[in-house]
Coordinates of N, CA and C and ligand atoms in Angstrom, one line a residue:
X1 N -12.3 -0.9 -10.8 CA -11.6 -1.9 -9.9 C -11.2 -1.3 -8.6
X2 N -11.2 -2.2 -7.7 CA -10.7 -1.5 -6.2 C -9.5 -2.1 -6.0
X3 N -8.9 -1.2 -5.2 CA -7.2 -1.9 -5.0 C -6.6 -1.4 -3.4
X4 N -6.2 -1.7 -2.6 CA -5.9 -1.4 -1.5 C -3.9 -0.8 -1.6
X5 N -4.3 0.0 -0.7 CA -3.0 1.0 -0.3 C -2.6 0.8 0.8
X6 N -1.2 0.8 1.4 CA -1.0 1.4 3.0 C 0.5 2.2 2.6
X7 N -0.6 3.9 3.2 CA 0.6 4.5 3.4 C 1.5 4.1 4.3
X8 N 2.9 3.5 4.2 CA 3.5 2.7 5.4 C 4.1 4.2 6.9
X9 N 4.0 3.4 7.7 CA 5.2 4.1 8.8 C 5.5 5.0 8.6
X10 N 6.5 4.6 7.8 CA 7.9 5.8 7.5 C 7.5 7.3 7.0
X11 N 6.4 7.2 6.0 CA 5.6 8.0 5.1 C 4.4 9.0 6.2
X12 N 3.8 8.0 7.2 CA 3.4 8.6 8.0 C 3.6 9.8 8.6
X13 N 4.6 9.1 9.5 CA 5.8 9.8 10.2 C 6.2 11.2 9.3
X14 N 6.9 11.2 8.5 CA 7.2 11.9 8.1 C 5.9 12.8 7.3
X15 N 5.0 13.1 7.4 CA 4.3 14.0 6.9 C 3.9 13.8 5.5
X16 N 3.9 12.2 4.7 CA 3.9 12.9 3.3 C 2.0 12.1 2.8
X17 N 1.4 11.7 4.0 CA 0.2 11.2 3.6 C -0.8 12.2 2.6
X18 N -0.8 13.5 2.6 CA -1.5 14.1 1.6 C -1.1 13.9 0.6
X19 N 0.4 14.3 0.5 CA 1.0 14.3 -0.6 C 0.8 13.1 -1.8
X20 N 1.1 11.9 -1.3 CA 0.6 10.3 -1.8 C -0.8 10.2 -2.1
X21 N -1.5 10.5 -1.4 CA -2.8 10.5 -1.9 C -3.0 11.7 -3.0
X22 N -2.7 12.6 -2.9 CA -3.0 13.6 -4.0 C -2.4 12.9 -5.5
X23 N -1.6 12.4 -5.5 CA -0.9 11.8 -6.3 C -1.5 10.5 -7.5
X24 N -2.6 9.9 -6.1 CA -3.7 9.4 -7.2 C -4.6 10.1 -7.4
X25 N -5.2 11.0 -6.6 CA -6.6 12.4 -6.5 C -6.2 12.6 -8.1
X26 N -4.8 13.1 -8.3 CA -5.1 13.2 -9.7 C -5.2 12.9 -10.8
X27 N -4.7 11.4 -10.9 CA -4.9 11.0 -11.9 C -6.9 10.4 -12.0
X28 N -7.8 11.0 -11.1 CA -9.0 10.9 -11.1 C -9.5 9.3 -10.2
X29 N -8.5 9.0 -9.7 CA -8.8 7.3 -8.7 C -9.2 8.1 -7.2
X30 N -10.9 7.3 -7.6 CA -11.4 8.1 -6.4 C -11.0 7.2 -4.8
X31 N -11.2 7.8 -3.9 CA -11.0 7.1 -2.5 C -12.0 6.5 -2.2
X32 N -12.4 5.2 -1.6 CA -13.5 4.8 -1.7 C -13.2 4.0 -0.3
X33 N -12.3 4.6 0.5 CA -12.3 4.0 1.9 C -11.1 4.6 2.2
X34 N -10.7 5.0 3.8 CA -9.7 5.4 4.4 C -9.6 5.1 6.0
X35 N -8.3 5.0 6.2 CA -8.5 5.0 8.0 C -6.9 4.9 8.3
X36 N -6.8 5.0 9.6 CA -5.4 5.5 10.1 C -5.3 3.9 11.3
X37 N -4.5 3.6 11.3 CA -4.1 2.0 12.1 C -3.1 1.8 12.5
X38 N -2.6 1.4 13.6 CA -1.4 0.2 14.4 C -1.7 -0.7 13.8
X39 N -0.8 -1.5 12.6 CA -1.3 -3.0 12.6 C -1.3 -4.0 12.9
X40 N -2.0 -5.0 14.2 CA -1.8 -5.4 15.0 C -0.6 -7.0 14.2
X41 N -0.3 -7.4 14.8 CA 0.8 -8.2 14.5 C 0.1 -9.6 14.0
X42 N -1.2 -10.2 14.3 CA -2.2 -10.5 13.5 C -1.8 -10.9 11.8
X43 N -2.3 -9.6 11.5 CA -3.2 -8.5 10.7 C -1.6 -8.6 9.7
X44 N -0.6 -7.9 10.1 CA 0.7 -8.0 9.8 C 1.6 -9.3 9.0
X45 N 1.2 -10.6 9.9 CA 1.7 -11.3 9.3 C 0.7 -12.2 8.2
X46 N -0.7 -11.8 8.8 CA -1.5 -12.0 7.0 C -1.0 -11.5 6.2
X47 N -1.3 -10.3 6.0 CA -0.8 -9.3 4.9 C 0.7 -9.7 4.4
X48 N 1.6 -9.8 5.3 CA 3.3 -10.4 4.5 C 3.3 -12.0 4.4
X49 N 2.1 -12.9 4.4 CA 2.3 -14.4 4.4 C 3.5 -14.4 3.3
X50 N 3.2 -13.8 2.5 CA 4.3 -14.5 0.9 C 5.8 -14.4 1.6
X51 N 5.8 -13.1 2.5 CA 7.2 -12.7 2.5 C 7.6 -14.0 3.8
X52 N 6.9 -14.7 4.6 CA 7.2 -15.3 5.4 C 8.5 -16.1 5.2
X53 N 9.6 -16.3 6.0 CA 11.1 -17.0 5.5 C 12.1 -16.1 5.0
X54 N 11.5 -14.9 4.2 CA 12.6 -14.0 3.8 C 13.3 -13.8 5.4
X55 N 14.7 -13.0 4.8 CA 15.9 -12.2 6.0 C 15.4 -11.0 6.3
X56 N 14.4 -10.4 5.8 CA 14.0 -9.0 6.2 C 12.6 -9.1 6.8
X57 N 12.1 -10.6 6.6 CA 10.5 -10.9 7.3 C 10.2 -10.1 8.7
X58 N 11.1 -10.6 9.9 CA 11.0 -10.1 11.1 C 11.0 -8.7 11.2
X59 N 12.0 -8.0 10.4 CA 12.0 -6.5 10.7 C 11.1 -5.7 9.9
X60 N 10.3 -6.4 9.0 CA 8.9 -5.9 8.2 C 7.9 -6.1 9.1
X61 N 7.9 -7.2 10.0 CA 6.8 -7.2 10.8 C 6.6 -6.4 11.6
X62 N 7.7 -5.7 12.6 CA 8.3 -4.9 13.2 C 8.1 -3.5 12.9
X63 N 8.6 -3.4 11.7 CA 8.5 -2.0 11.6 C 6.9 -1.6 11.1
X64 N 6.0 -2.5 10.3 CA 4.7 -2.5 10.8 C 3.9 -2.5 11.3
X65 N 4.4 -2.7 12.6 CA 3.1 -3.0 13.9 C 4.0 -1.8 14.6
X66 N 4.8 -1.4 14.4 CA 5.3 -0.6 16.0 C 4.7 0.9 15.9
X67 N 4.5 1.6 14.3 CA 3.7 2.7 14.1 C 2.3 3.0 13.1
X68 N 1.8 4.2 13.2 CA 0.4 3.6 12.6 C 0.8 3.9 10.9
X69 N -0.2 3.2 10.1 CA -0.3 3.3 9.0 C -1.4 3.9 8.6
X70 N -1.6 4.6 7.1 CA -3.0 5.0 6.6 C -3.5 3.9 5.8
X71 N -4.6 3.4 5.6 CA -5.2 2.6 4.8 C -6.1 2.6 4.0
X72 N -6.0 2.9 2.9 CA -7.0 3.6 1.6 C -7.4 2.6 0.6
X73 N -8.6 2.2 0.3 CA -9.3 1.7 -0.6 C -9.4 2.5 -1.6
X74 N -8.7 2.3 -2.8 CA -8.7 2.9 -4.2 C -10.0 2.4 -5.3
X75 N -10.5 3.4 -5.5 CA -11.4 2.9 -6.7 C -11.3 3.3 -7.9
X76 N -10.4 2.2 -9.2 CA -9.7 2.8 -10.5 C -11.0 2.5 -11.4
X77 N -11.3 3.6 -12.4 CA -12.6 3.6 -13.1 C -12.0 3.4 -14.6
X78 N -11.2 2.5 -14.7 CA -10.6 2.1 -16.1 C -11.3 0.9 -16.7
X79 N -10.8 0.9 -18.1 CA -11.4 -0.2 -18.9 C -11.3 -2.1 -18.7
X80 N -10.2 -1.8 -17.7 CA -9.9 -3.5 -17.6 C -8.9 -3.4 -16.3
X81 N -9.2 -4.6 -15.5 CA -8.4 -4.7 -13.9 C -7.2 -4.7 -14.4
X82 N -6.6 -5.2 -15.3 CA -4.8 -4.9 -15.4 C -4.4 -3.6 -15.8
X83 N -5.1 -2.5 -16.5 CA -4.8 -1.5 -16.7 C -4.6 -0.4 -15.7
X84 N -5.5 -1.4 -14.1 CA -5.8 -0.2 -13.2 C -4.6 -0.7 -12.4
X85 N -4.3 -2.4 -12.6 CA -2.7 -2.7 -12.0 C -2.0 -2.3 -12.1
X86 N -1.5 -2.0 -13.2 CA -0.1 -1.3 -14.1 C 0.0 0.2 -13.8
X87 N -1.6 1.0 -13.9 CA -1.5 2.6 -13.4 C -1.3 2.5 -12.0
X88 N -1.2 1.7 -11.3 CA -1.2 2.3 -9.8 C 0.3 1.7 -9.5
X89 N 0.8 0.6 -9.9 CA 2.3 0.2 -10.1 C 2.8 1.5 -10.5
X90 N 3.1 2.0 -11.7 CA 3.6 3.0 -12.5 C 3.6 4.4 -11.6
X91 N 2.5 4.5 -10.5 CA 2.7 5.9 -9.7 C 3.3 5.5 -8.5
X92 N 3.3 4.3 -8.3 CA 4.1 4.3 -7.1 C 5.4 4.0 -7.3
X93 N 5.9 2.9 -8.5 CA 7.5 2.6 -8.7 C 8.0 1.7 -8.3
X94 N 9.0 1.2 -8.9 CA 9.3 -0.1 -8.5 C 10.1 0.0 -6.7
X95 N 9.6 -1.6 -6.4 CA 9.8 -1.9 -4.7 C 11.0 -0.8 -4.2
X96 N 12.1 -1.2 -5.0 CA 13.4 -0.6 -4.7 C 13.3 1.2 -4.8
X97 N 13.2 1.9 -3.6 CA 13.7 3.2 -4.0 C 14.8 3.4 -5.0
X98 N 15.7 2.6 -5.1 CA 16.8 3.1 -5.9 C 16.7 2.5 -7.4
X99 N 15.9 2.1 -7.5 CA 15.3 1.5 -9.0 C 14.2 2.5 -9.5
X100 N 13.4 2.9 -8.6 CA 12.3 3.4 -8.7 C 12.4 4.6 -9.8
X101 N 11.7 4.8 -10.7 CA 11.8 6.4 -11.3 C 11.8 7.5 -10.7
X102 N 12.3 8.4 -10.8 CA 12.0 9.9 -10.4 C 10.7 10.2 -10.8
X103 N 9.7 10.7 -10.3 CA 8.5 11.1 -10.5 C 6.9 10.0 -10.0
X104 N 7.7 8.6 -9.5 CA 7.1 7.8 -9.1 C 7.3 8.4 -7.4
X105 N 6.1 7.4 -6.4 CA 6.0 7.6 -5.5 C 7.2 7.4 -4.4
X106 N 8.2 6.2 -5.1 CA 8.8 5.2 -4.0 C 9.9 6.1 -4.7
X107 N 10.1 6.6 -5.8 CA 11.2 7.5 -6.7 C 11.5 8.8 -5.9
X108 N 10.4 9.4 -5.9 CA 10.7 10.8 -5.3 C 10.5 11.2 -3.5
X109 N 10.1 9.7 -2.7 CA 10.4 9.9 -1.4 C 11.2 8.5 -0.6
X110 N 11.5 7.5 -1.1 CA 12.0 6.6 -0.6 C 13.3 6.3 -0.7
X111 N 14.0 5.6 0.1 CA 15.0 5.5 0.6 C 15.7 4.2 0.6
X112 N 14.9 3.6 1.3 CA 15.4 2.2 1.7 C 14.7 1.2 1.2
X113 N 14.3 -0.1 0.8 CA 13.8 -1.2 0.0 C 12.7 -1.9 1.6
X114 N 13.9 -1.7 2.8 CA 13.3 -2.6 3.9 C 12.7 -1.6 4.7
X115 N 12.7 -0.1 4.3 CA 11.6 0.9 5.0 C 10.8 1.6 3.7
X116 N 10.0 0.7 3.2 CA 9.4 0.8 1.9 C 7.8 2.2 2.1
X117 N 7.8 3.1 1.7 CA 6.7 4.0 2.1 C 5.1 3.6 1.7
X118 N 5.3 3.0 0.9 CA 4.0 2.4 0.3 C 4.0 0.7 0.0
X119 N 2.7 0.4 0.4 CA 2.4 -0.5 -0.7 C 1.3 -0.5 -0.9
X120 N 0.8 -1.5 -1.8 CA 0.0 -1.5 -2.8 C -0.1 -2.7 -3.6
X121 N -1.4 -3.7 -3.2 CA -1.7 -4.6 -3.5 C -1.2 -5.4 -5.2
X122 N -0.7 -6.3 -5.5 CA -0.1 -6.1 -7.2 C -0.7 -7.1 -8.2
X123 N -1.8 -7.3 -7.5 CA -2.7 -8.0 -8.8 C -4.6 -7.8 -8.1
X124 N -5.4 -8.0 -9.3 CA -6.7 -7.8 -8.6 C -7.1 -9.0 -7.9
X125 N -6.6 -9.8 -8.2 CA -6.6 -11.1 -6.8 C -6.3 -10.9 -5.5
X126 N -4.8 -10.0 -5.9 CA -4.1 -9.5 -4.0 C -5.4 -9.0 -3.5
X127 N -5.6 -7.8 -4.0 CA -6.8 -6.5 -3.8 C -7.9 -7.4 -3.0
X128 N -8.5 -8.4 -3.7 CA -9.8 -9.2 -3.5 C -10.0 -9.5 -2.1
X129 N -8.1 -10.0 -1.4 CA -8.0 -10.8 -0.4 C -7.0 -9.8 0.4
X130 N -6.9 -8.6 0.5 CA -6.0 -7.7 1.3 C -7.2 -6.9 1.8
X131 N -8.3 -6.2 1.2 CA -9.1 -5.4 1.2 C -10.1 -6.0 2.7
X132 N -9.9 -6.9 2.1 CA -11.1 -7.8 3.8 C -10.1 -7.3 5.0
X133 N -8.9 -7.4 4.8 CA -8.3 -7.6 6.3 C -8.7 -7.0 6.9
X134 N -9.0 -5.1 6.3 CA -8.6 -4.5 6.8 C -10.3 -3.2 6.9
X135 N -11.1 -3.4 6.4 CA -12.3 -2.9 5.9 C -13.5 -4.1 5.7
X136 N -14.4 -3.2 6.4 CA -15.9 -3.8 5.7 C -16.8 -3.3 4.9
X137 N -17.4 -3.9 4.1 CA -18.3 -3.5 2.6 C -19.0 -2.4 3.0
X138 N -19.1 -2.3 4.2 CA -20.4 -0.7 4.6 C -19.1 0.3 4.6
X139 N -18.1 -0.1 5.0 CA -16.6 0.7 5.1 C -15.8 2.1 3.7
X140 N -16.7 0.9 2.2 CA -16.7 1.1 1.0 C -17.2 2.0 0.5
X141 N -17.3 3.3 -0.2 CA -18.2 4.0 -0.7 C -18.0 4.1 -1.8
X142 N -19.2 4.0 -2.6 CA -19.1 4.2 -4.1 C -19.4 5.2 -4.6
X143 N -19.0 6.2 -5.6 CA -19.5 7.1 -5.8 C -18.9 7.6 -6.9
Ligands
CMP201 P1 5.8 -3.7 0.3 O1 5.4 -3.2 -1.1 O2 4.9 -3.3 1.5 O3 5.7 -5.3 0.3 C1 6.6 -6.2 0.9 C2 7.7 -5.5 1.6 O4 8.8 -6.3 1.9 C3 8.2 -4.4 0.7 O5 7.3 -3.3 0.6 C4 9.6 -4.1 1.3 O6 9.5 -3.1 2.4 C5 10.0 -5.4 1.9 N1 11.0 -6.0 1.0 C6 10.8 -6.6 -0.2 N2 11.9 -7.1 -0.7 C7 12.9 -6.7 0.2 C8 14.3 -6.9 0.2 N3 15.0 -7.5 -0.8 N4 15.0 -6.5 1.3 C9 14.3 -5.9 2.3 N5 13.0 -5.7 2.3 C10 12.3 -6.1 1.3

């Protein structure tokens, strides 16, 4: 199954893009697309439709478009699309840094809930319809 990532902003910035990606490198989820982005404001408020009306809407939009992001097409080689949901949930951690586990992604570098370092599509439906925004099928490599 394929699943879409964005290293956010904050993560950028701060240097930790190898690190996150190594993070799935090892559990064997290969990269099957990458790229570095400003995400135009567009693009931004596709991607957060759901969150549209929240109190933190504006400043998510904001803090997404104003620096670039990495954008990685994950390809999980597991037995069933929910198993590959739950493994990529489980390494990144729940939304809240302060919820998150130690040893997850958002656990052992995040901070704040509304300067979130990652996300990561949360069903293979998201995946189906996030993955276009931002990539095209020649974009994809299988391997
Ligand atoms: P992300 O996983 O990219 O998806 C939606 C983003 O909305 C999330 O990361 C957070 O940065 C942000 N978000 C979700 N819930 C809240 C909240 N309660 N307060 C502030 N920001 C939030």
């Amino acid at each position: 199954m394929r699943t879409l990532i964005i290293i956010r902003p904050y993560a950028v910035i701060r240097g930790l893009v190898g690190e996150i990606i190594s993070r799935f490198e090892r559990h064997g989820i290969r990269i099957a697309g990458i790229k570095v982005l400003r995400l135009s404001k567009v693009l931004a408020e596709k991607l957060y439709r759901e969150h549209e009306g929240k109190n933190y809407y504006d400043s998510l939009i904001e803090n997404m478009t104003s620096k670039p992001s990495v954008f990685a097409v994950l390809d999980i080689d597991v037995l069933d699309d929910a198993h590959a949901t739950s493994l990529v949930r489980k390494i990144i951690g729940d939304t809240d840094p302060a919820l998150a586990d130690m040893g997850t992604i958002r656990g052992d570098f995040g901070l704040r809930i509304d300067q979130n370092i990652i996300h990561a599509s949360d069903s293979p439906d998201a995946a189906q319809k996030e993955i276009p925004l931002f990539f095209d099928e020649k974009e994809i490599v299988e391997y």
